[in-house]
XYZ file of C-alpha atoms in Angstrom:
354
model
C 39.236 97.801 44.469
C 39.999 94.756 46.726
C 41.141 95.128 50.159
C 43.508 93.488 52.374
C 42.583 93.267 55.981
C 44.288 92.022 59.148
C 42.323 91.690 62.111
C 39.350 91.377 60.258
C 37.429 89.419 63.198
C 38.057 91.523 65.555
C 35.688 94.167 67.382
C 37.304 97.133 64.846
C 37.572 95.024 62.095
C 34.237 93.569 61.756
C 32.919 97.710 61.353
C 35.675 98.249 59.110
C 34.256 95.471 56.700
C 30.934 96.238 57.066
C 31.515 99.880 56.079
C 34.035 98.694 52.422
C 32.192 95.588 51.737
C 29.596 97.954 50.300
C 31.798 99.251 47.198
C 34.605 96.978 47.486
C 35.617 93.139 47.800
C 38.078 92.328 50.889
C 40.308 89.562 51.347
C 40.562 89.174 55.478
C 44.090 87.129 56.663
C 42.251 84.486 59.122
C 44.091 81.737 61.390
C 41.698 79.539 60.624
C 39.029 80.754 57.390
C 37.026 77.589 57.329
C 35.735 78.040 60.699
C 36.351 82.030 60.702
C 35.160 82.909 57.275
C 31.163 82.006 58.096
C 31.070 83.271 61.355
C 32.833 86.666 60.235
C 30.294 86.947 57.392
C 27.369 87.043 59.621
C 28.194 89.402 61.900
C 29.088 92.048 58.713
C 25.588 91.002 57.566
C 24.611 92.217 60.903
C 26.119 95.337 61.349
C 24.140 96.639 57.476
C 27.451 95.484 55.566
C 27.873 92.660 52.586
C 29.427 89.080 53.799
C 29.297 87.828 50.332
C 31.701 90.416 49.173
C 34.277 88.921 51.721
C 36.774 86.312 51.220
C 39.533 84.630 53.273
C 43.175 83.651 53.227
C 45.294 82.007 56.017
C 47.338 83.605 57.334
C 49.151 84.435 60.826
C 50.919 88.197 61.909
C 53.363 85.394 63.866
C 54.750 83.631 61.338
C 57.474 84.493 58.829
C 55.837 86.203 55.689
C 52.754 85.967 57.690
C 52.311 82.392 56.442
C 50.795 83.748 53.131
C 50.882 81.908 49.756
C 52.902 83.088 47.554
C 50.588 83.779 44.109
C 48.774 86.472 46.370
C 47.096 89.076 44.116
C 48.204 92.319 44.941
C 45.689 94.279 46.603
C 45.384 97.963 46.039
C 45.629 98.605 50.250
C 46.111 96.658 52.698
C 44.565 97.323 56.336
C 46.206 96.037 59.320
C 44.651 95.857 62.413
C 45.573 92.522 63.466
C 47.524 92.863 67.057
C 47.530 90.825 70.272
C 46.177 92.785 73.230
C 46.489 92.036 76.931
C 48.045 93.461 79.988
C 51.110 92.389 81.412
C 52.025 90.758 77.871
C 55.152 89.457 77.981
C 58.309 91.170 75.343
C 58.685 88.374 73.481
C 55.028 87.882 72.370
C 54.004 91.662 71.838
C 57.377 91.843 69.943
C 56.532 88.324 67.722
C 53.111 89.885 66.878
C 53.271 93.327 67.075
C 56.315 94.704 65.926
C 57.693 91.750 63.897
C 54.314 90.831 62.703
C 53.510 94.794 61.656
C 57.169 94.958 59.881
C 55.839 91.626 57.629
C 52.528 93.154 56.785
C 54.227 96.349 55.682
C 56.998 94.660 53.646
C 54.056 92.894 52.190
C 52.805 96.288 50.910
C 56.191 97.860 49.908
C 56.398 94.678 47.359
C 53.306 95.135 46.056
C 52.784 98.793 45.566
C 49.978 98.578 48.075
C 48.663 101.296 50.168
C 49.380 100.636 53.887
C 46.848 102.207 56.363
C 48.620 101.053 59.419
C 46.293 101.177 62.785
C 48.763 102.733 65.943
C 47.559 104.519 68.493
C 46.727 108.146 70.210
C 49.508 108.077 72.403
C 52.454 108.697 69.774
C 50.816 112.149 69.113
C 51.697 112.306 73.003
C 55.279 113.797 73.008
C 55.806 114.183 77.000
C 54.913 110.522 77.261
C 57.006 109.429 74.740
C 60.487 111.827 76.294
C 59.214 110.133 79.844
C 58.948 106.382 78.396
C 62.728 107.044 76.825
C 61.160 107.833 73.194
C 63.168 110.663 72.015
C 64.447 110.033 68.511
C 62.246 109.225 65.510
C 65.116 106.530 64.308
C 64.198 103.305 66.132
C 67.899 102.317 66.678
C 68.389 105.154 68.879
C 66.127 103.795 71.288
C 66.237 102.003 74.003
C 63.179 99.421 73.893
C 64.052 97.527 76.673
C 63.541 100.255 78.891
C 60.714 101.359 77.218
C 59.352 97.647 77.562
C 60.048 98.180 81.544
C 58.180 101.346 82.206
C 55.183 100.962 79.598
C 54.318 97.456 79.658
C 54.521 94.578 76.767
C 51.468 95.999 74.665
C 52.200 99.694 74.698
C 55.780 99.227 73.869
C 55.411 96.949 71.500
C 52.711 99.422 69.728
C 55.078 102.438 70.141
C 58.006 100.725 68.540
C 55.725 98.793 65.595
C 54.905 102.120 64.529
C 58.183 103.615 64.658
C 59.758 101.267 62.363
C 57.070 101.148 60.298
C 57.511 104.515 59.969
C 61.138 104.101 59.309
C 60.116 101.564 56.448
C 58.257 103.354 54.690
C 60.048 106.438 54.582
C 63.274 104.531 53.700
C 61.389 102.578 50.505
C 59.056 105.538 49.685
C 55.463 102.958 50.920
C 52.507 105.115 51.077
C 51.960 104.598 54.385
C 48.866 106.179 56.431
C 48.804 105.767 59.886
C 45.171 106.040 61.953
C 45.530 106.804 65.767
C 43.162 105.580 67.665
C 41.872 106.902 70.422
C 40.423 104.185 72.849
C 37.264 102.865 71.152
C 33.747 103.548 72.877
C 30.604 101.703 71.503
C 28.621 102.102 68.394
C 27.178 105.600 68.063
C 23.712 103.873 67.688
C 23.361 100.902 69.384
C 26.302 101.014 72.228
C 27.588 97.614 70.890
C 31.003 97.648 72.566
C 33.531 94.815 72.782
C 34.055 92.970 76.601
C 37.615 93.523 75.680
C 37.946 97.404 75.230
C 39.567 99.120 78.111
C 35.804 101.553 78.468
C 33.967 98.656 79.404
C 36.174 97.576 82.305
C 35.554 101.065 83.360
C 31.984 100.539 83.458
C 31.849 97.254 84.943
C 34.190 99.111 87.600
C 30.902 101.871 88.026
C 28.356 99.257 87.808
C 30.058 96.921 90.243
C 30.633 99.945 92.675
C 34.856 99.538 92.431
C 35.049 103.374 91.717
C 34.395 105.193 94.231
C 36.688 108.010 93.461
C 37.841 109.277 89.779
C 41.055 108.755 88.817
C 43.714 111.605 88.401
C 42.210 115.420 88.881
C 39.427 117.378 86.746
C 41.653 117.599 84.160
C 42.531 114.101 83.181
C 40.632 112.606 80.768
C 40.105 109.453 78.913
C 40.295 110.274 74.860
C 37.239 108.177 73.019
C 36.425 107.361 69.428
C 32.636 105.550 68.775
C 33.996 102.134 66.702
C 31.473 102.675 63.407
C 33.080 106.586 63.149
C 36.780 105.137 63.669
C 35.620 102.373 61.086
C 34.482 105.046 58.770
C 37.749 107.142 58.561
C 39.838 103.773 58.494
C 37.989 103.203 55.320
C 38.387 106.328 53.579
C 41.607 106.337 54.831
C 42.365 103.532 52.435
C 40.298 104.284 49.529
C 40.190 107.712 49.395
C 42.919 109.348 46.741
C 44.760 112.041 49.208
C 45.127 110.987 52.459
C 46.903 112.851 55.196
C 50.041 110.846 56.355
C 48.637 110.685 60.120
C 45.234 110.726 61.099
C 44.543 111.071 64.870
C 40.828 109.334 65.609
C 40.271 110.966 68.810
C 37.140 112.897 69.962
C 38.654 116.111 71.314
C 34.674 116.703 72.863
C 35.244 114.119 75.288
C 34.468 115.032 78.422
C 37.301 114.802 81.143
C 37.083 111.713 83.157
C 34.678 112.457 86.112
C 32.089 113.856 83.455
C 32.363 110.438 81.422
C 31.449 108.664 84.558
C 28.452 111.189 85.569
C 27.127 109.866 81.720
C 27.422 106.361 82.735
C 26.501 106.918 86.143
C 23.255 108.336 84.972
C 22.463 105.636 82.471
C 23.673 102.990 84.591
C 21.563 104.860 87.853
C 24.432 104.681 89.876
C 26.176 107.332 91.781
C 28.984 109.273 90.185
C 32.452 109.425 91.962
C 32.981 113.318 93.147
C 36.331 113.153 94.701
C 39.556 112.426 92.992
C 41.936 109.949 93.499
C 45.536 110.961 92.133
C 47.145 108.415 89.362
C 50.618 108.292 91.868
C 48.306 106.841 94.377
C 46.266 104.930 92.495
C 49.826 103.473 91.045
C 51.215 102.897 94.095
C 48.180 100.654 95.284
C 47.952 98.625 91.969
C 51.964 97.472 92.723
C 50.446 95.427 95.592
C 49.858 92.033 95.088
C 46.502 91.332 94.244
C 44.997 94.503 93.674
C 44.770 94.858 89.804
C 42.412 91.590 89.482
C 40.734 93.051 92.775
C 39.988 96.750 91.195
C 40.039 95.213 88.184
C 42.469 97.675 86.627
C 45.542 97.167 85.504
C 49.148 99.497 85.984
C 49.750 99.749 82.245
C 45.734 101.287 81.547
C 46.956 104.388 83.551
C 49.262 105.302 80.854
C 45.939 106.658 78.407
C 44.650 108.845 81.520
C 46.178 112.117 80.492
C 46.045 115.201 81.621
C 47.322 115.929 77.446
C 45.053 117.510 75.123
C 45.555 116.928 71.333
C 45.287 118.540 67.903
C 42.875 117.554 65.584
C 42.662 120.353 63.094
C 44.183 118.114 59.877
C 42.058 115.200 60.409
C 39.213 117.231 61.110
C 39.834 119.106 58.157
C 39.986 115.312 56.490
C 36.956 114.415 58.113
C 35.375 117.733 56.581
C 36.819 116.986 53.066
C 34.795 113.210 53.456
C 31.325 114.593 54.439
C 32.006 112.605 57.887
C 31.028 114.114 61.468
C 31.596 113.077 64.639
C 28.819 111.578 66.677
C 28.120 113.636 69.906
C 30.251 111.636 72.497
C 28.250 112.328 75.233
C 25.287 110.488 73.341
C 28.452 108.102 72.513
C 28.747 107.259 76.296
C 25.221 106.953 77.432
C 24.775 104.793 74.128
C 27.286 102.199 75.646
C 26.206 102.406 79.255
C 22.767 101.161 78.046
C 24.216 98.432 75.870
C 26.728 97.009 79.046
C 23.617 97.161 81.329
C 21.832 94.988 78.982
C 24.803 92.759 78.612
C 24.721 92.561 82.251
C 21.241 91.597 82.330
C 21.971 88.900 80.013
C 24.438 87.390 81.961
C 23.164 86.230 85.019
C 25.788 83.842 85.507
C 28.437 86.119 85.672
C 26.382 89.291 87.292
C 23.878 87.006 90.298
C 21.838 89.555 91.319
């Protein structure tokens, strides 16, 4: 079987090819392969998987067709993952990349009889957030995006709506589409390794760095997590695997609510844990004032994932069951990836003086 892969470089995507390059050969859509390709085939080495079984094409999720040749061999599923991430994004460039970008990569797969497994996002299992964001009709022309841009923020919107009308797509052209929810992505069950970028290790830096003195929202908020090499497992069986569920939600429903994830770190990290609370209004309200995201360093939009919501798992733990895959114990999970940002922090004495 060969395998199509956006986002292939990135933190997800380099576990997702180290867990397929050991049965299967994947072709990874790269900006810039001759510089990319190497690189990308060292750290799969790395993480137990098979460079040589990777290849490269160029590609780009912003331009039209995604910039690929057109004598592409049609793979039997294609993988995207590819997205551009940051707060405060701009519309325009979440739409270019995420929305317009995911609507390419699926039309890709409709004309090739490809398997899509298209990566989303926990939050559109969230149905209150969706009615209070202005989400309440499955058809994406009944929906108002540019509110929705307004109150969630260029990266979440742009998510919400990519998967929306790819699910529109596919049900209108019959694509065998299946869509993995992520929930946010802790460290490697094993080793901690966790990505500068994900949203958990600003929260740590916050602990380490003393910028938490309270937790956020009340005892029963709580920040959903998935350990990268289990999400990397399901998003491989996911598109390999002959009956798939149409949704799969990769979320840990054992995480502890937020105060207990911090008493984990805290412990690992020897810090104190908060005890109080600090309500998410509140904390809103003081991140609208100039200069206090990059001074908490927390951003208005990363309240949005601390829910009070819990979720149901049953069908993709009954998928998980049906694949002889468990979940790692997230509490082993956390402490894993406390250990691996305080060595991080010990290697970077540059940015962390003592």
């Amino acid at each position: 079987m060969t395998l199509l892969i956006t986002g292939a470089s990135g933190f997800i995507g380099r576990h997702v090819c180290a867990q397929l390059t050991h049965h299967h050969d994947i072709l990874a859509v790269l900006r810039q392969p001759d510089t990319q390709l190497p690189a990308l085939r060292q750290q799969v080495n790395a993480l137990g998987g098979q460079g040589e079984r990777l290849r490269a094409v160029q590609g780009d999720l912003d331009l039209p067709g995604l910039g690929l040749p057109e004598d592409l061999a049609p793979p039997q599923a294609i993988i995207h993952l590819g997205a551009r991430f940051a707060w405060e994004l701009d519309r325009e460039t979440a739409h270019r990349t995420n929305v317009a970008g995911s609507l390419a990569v699926a039309e890709l797969a409709r004309r090739h009889g490809s398997r899509l497994v298209f990566i989303s996002g926990f939050m559109l299992e969230n149905r209150e957030h969706l009615q209070r964001l202005g989400i309440t009709s499955d058809d994406p022309e009944q929906v108002d995006w540019q509110a929705v841009y307004r109150r969630a923020g260029g990266y979440e919107a742009s998510k919400l709506e990519a998967a929306i009308r790819v699910r529109a797509l596919a049900a209108a052209s019959n694509l065998d589409l299946v869509e993995v929810q992520p929930a946010t992505v802790a460290g490697h069950s094993h080793t901690g390794t966790l990505d500068t970028a994900q949203p958990l290790f600003a929260l740590l830096d916050n602990l380490a760095s003393g910028r938490l003195a309270m937790a956020p929202g009340s005892p029963q908020h709580w920040l959903p997590l998935v350990a990268v090499d289990h999400l990397a497992a399901l998003i491989a069986v996911a598109a390999t695997g002959d009956t798939v569920p149409q949704r799969l939600l990769a979320l840990d429903p054992d995480t502890p609510n937020l105060q207990g994830l911090l008493a984990i770190a805290a412990n690992t990290l020897g810090r104190r844990a908060p005890q109080r609370h600090l309500p998410i209004p509140v904390l809103a309200a003081l991140l609208r004032l100039p200069g206090m995201p990059r001074l908490m360093n927390t951003w208005p939009e990363a309240l949005h994932f601390i829910q009070p919501t819990r979720f149901d798992t049953a069908s993709t733990d009954a998928f998980l069951a049906q694949q002889g895959l468990t979940r790692p114990a997230m509490e082993a999970v956390i402490a894993a990836s406390a250990r691996w940002y305080q060595q991080y922090r010990r290697d970077q004495p540059d940015l962390y003086p003592a």
